[in-house]
Amino acid sequence: MKEEINALKTIDSKQFQHDLISWFASEHRDLPWRENKDPYRVWVSEIMLQQTRVDTVIPYFNRFMEWFPTLDEFAEADEERVLKAWEGLGYYSRVRNLHSAVKEVKATYGGVVPDTPEEIAKLKGVGPYTAGAILSIAYGKPEPAVDGNVMRVLSRILLIREDIAKPKTRKTFEVAVRALIDHENTSFFNQALMELGALICTPGKPACLLCPVQEHCEAFKEGVQSELPIKIQKKKTRTVPLVAAILTNHKGEFLIHKRPSEGLLANLWEFPNFEIHTGLLAKRDFFNQELKELLGVTSELGELLVKIEHVFSHLVWNVDTFSGVIPTEMDQNIMKKHQFQWVSEIDLEQYAFPVPYQKMMAAFKEKNM
DNA sequence: CATCCGTGGTG
DNA sequence: TCACCAAGGAT
């Protein structure tokens, strides 16, 4: 059963384009990635903005462009620096995929971001939204860039009641955008839809009285704007108990561990920690049992340093964190094999740590001050 | 298609 | 306090 978008038959698309783009031209925010149309800058900004607020992205984007001003320079950057640029932003596979894709662009396309849907869609981390965003914003191609904003805005304007949580629903909105998009200004049109969603047509109570396309909006006519979009999703987060320790040696160096290359927080660094799968032992004893089994050494742990609860999108960590020392020498081969390193306090700054471990270190420094 | 993948802001 | 969210993509 194919849903039909009835409102597409009656909407005045030319007038809609004009009202929307005129509003955007005068009311848009001055954001750093809007300084020019450099496809590389557009690309980086779109990846950063995935599931992430504008205010959060701005400082990261500015620093990223200082560190890696051009596509070529980013392609040559080393992995550790790349992860450091993303530290704290979350969804770290975004930047690993971006780095991989940029290297691909340099190698295959001479450093020029491709401008066709077929080529750009092949790049790692570039899905339907990002492909459309780069093509329309940087290259003026009439491609839809359907994100959460666009689905919310158009679900109201066109009275589309499909569940936007379902993957196939995006296709319905792509059809709508193709029917409405201004071929003379694809960049402003797509950005304006998103800007409208961010500033006026917001999730809770949209500011319809300020809306430049109010007269085109079916939901406003019916007074049902707050009921749209339809979105049903379930949420079941499991809680994972962990025990962690900030461990130092006689030189005052810290023991850190590089996480696996796949899965949660891939390739980032952490302090030694273990998931608790038995309640039989005291947490401190459990930690030492696991550490002994893994690295062949025993730590001397102090009192509990801090309890940390960290909420991810799909799970919760409960981490009991200790501080302690490892008084004995450790086998270099075992350390290397399991991706452990001793690093000085100064050198810790070179490594990318996810937020929960930053909290642990903050507590450690507070206590030892 | 459902699940995995971060973080900080908000009512 | 807590559910919901914010310019999604990979598997």
XYZ file of C-alpha atoms (C1' of nucleotides) in Angstrom:
391
model
C 0.000 0.000 0.000
C 1.593 3.213 -1.169
C 0.644 6.297 0.791
C -0.415 9.245 -1.274
C 0.468 12.783 -0.342
C -2.754 14.600 -1.117
C -1.488 18.020 -0.110
C 1.146 17.915 -2.857
C -1.658 18.373 -5.395
C -2.876 21.628 -3.954
C 0.242 23.321 -2.610
C 1.598 26.237 -4.633
C 5.186 25.087 -4.848
C 6.537 28.285 -6.396
C 4.991 30.422 -3.689
C 6.128 27.953 -1.041
C 9.714 28.081 -2.304
C 9.657 31.859 -2.327
C 8.213 32.221 1.173
C 10.585 29.635 2.607
C 13.762 30.858 0.912
C 13.045 34.546 1.556
C 12.664 33.778 5.230
C 15.890 31.790 5.276
C 17.780 34.531 3.439
C 16.983 37.071 6.134
C 16.647 34.963 9.283
C 19.262 32.232 8.971
C 21.891 31.855 11.652
C 25.483 32.768 10.852
C 27.159 29.428 11.399
C 30.845 28.702 10.718
C 30.126 26.064 8.073
C 28.043 28.580 6.158
C 31.014 30.853 5.470
C 31.483 29.242 2.073
C 30.477 26.211 0.014
C 33.701 24.257 0.333
C 32.439 20.663 -0.021
C 34.955 19.486 2.566
C 33.652 21.931 5.168
C 30.052 21.094 4.329
C 30.854 17.412 4.605
C 32.553 17.711 7.988
C 29.738 19.845 9.374
C 27.059 17.416 8.204
C 28.811 14.489 9.879
C 29.245 16.437 13.115
C 25.623 17.542 13.081
C 24.275 14.001 12.897
C 22.197 13.561 16.048
C 24.081 16.479 17.584
C 22.982 20.018 18.440
C 24.301 23.058 16.610
C 25.572 24.704 19.800
C 27.557 21.586 20.642
C 29.056 21.318 17.167
C 30.247 24.918 16.689
C 33.398 24.780 18.845
C 34.279 21.308 17.580
C 33.889 22.440 13.979
C 36.057 25.527 14.465
C 38.816 23.555 16.136
C 38.583 20.836 13.481
C 39.141 23.416 10.745
C 42.120 24.831 12.629
C 43.675 21.404 12.955
C 42.718 20.162 9.483
C 42.040 23.191 7.239
C 41.830 21.220 4.001
C 40.706 17.815 2.855
C 44.288 16.915 1.985
C 45.598 17.799 5.411
C 42.872 15.811 7.111
C 43.587 12.826 4.878
C 47.187 12.846 6.103
C 46.329 13.201 9.790
C 47.104 10.326 12.132
C 44.325 8.339 13.746
C 45.069 9.415 17.311
C 44.802 13.093 16.402
C 41.597 12.437 14.475
C 39.950 10.761 17.445
C 41.186 13.557 19.704
C 39.396 16.068 17.469
C 36.173 14.169 18.132
C 36.718 13.544 21.847
C 33.462 14.232 23.701
C 31.295 14.509 20.582
C 30.091 10.914 20.670
C 29.273 8.444 17.904
C 32.972 8.044 17.250
C 32.547 5.784 14.237
C 31.470 8.955 12.454
C 34.986 10.347 12.457
C 36.668 7.045 11.696
C 34.387 6.643 8.688
C 34.926 10.270 7.683
C 38.684 9.849 7.830
C 38.516 6.670 5.787
C 36.229 8.320 3.225
C 38.405 11.422 2.918
C 41.426 9.245 2.255
C 39.356 7.475 -0.379
C 38.452 10.808 -1.991
C 42.089 11.841 -2.073
C 43.198 8.542 -3.563
C 40.389 7.968 -6.030
C 39.044 11.417 -6.896
C 42.192 13.504 -6.643
C 40.986 15.153 -3.458
C 37.798 16.489 -5.037
C 34.592 15.451 -3.281
C 32.466 13.697 -5.925
C 29.320 15.489 -7.093
C 27.137 12.599 -8.214
C 24.710 10.611 -6.047
C 26.233 7.325 -7.161
C 29.820 8.197 -6.263
C 29.189 10.128 -3.084
C 26.881 7.464 -1.677
C 29.728 4.946 -1.814
C 31.752 6.882 0.755
C 31.859 5.482 4.276
C 29.566 7.273 6.670
C 27.690 9.024 3.875
C 24.085 7.873 3.907
C 21.024 9.218 2.082
C 20.760 12.377 4.198
C 24.435 13.380 4.091
C 24.703 12.609 0.371
C 21.754 14.882 -0.366
C 23.029 17.589 1.948
C 26.468 17.784 0.334
C 25.100 17.574 -3.200
C 22.479 20.262 -2.667
C 24.428 22.646 -0.406
C 27.890 22.437 -1.948
C 27.031 21.569 -5.539
C 23.515 22.890 -6.137
C 22.141 19.508 -7.149
C 18.376 19.037 -6.713
C 18.661 16.160 -4.247
C 16.546 15.728 -1.111
C 18.289 15.902 2.273
C 15.739 14.385 4.596
C 16.620 14.560 8.272
C 14.490 14.703 11.397
C 13.742 18.390 10.872
C 12.555 17.900 7.318
C 10.296 15.031 8.315
C 8.790 17.061 11.138
C 8.264 20.179 9.010
C 6.839 18.386 5.994
C 4.721 16.015 8.051
C 2.929 19.137 9.250
C 2.829 21.126 6.046
C 1.670 18.161 3.975
C -0.202 16.344 6.743
C 1.815 13.145 6.429
C 0.914 10.683 9.187
C 3.443 7.925 8.519
C 5.604 6.884 11.478
C 8.875 8.776 11.013
C 10.677 6.223 13.187
C 10.308 3.656 10.416
C 13.169 3.590 7.889
C 10.951 3.383 4.809
C 9.129 6.565 5.756
C 12.140 8.629 4.686
C 11.371 7.693 1.095
C 7.960 9.320 1.309
C 9.559 12.581 2.344
C 12.157 12.315 -0.403
C 9.310 12.148 -2.891
C 7.798 15.249 -1.305
C 11.079 17.182 -1.407
C 11.659 16.278 -5.046
C 8.233 17.675 -5.822
C 8.823 20.896 -3.889
C 12.527 21.686 -4.197
C 13.616 24.909 -5.892
C 15.997 23.833 -8.649
C 17.437 27.342 -8.803
C 18.461 27.291 -5.141
C 18.694 23.777 -3.790
C 21.130 24.896 -1.104
C 18.851 27.448 0.500
C 15.765 25.297 0.021
C 17.131 22.291 1.878
C 18.838 24.348 4.555
C 15.688 26.431 5.019
C 13.582 23.336 5.703
C 16.038 22.314 8.413
C 16.435 25.828 9.789
C 12.662 26.158 10.003
C 12.512 22.906 11.926
C 15.209 24.103 14.311
C 13.889 27.613 14.933
C 10.126 27.692 14.267
C 8.617 24.303 13.530
C 9.981 22.738 16.713
C 8.932 19.391 18.196
C 6.926 20.549 21.191
C 4.987 23.713 20.566
C 5.827 25.098 17.134
C 5.839 28.899 16.764
C 3.239 28.883 14.011
C 2.479 32.592 14.433
C 6.039 33.345 13.310
C 6.101 30.794 10.532
C 6.862 32.079 7.029
C 4.960 29.201 5.418
C 1.988 29.134 7.764
C -0.439 29.692 4.910
C 0.868 26.546 3.199
C 0.547 24.358 6.286
C -2.215 21.749 6.346
C -1.578 20.867 9.990
C -2.007 24.503 11.023
C -5.248 24.718 9.062
C -6.517 21.678 10.942
C -4.995 22.765 14.243
C -3.135 19.461 14.616
C 0.462 20.698 14.390
C 1.310 19.517 17.902
C 0.164 15.989 17.063
C 2.715 15.677 14.283
C 4.965 14.055 13.369
C 3.852 10.561 14.293
C 6.717 8.794 15.979
C 6.540 5.562 17.916
C 9.665 4.059 19.361
C 10.504 1.786 22.205
C 13.273 2.234 24.649
C 14.780 -0.406 26.854
C 18.185 0.397 28.267
C 20.026 -2.221 30.240
C 22.322 -1.334 33.113
C 25.860 -2.683 33.106
C 27.834 -2.752 36.363
C 31.567 -2.099 35.986
C 34.533 -1.791 38.283
C 37.387 0.450 37.156
C 40.646 1.771 38.560
C 43.017 4.605 37.903
C 46.343 2.896 38.443
C 49.773 4.449 38.729
C 53.314 3.039 38.973
C 56.365 4.199 40.912
C 57.041 6.823 38.214
C 53.605 8.327 38.626
C 52.530 7.120 35.180
C 48.952 6.047 34.458
C 47.858 2.696 33.076
C 45.577 3.113 30.053
C 44.009 0.687 27.612
C 42.977 1.066 23.968
C 39.472 -0.215 23.343
C 38.740 -2.687 20.518
C 38.372 -1.399 16.968
C 34.683 -2.257 16.816
C 31.680 -1.660 19.019
C 31.094 0.858 21.775
C 33.659 3.680 21.929
C 35.820 1.874 19.397
C 39.544 2.745 19.353
C 39.226 5.206 22.198
C 41.243 4.933 25.423
C 40.086 4.000 28.887
C 41.300 3.167 32.351
C 41.341 -0.553 33.180
C 37.846 -1.795 33.937
C 35.850 -4.986 34.003
C 32.203 -5.829 33.695
C 30.966 -7.373 36.925
C 29.391 -10.734 36.238
C 29.352 -12.122 39.753
C 28.239 -10.721 43.064
C 30.267 -13.200 45.050
C 33.362 -11.057 45.479
C 33.875 -7.557 46.790
C 34.305 -5.259 43.811
C 37.907 -4.528 44.689
C 38.716 -8.218 44.878
C 36.880 -8.890 41.647
C 38.917 -6.207 39.895
C 42.175 -7.678 41.113
C 41.123 -11.177 40.139
C 40.381 -10.019 36.584
C 43.524 -7.893 36.378
C 45.666 -10.796 37.550
C 44.144 -13.086 34.965
C 44.631 -10.564 32.163
C 47.993 -8.981 32.935
C 49.520 -11.194 35.610
C 49.877 -8.465 38.208
C 48.083 -7.382 41.341
C 47.133 -3.823 42.189
C 46.849 -2.228 45.579
C 43.554 -0.396 45.553
C 42.543 2.381 47.895
C 39.106 3.374 49.023
C 36.356 3.960 46.472
C 37.268 7.037 44.439
C 33.944 7.770 42.783
C 30.790 6.086 41.551
C 29.914 7.073 38.004
C 26.633 6.572 36.226
C 26.905 7.195 32.530
C 23.895 7.038 30.236
C 24.452 5.976 26.637
C 21.767 5.879 23.978
C 21.014 2.207 24.553
C 22.599 1.291 27.891
C 23.732 2.608 31.254
C 27.086 2.122 32.902
C 27.397 1.986 36.652
C 31.085 2.258 37.388
C 32.625 1.895 40.821
C 36.002 3.540 40.432
C 39.045 3.036 42.631
C 42.497 4.515 42.577
C 45.567 2.443 43.280
C 49.100 1.474 42.418
C 50.835 -1.411 40.724
C 54.052 -1.846 42.706
C 55.621 -4.493 40.478
C 57.049 -4.417 36.965
C 54.762 -5.548 34.170
C 55.623 -7.774 31.217
C 56.025 -5.558 28.136
C 54.835 -8.212 25.723
C 51.654 -8.881 27.651
C 50.956 -5.160 27.861
C 51.450 -4.684 24.143
C 49.399 -7.751 23.287
C 46.439 -6.477 25.284
C 46.849 -2.818 24.238
C 47.920 -1.417 27.606
C 50.361 1.464 28.077
C 51.923 3.515 30.865
C 51.705 7.238 30.142
C 52.653 10.350 32.073
C 50.000 12.787 33.225
C 51.106 15.250 30.537
C 50.925 12.656 27.765
C 47.376 11.693 28.729
C 46.314 14.787 26.817
C 47.346 13.176 23.551
C 44.840 10.375 23.896
C 41.090 10.494 23.304
C 39.034 9.436 26.318
C 35.236 9.074 26.333
C 33.360 11.188 28.841
C 32.936 8.606 31.636
C 36.718 8.239 31.880
C 37.157 11.997 31.846
C 34.869 12.088 34.866
C 37.008 9.473 36.610
C 40.167 11.479 35.988
C 38.480 14.648 37.205
C 37.581 12.892 40.449
C 41.135 11.566 40.739
C 42.669 15.002 40.325
C 40.221 16.508 42.776
C 41.171 13.978 45.402
C 44.911 14.298 44.872
C 44.981 18.066 45.065
C 13.988 -4.104 9.784
C 15.729 -3.698 14.626
C 19.568 -2.705 17.099
C 23.757 -0.557 17.983
C 26.307 3.656 18.387
C 27.429 9.209 22.647
C 26.521 13.226 24.676
C 24.432 17.187 26.843
C 20.239 20.016 26.929
C 15.420 20.407 28.231
C 10.580 20.407 30.083
C 13.824 12.822 38.088
C 13.606 11.340 33.594
C 11.773 10.662 28.980
C 12.786 12.659 24.953
C 15.542 14.407 22.113
C 19.461 16.685 17.884
C 21.265 18.269 10.693
C 21.854 9.498 10.800
C 24.518 5.451 9.327
C 26.207 0.644 9.646
C 25.049 -3.882 10.290
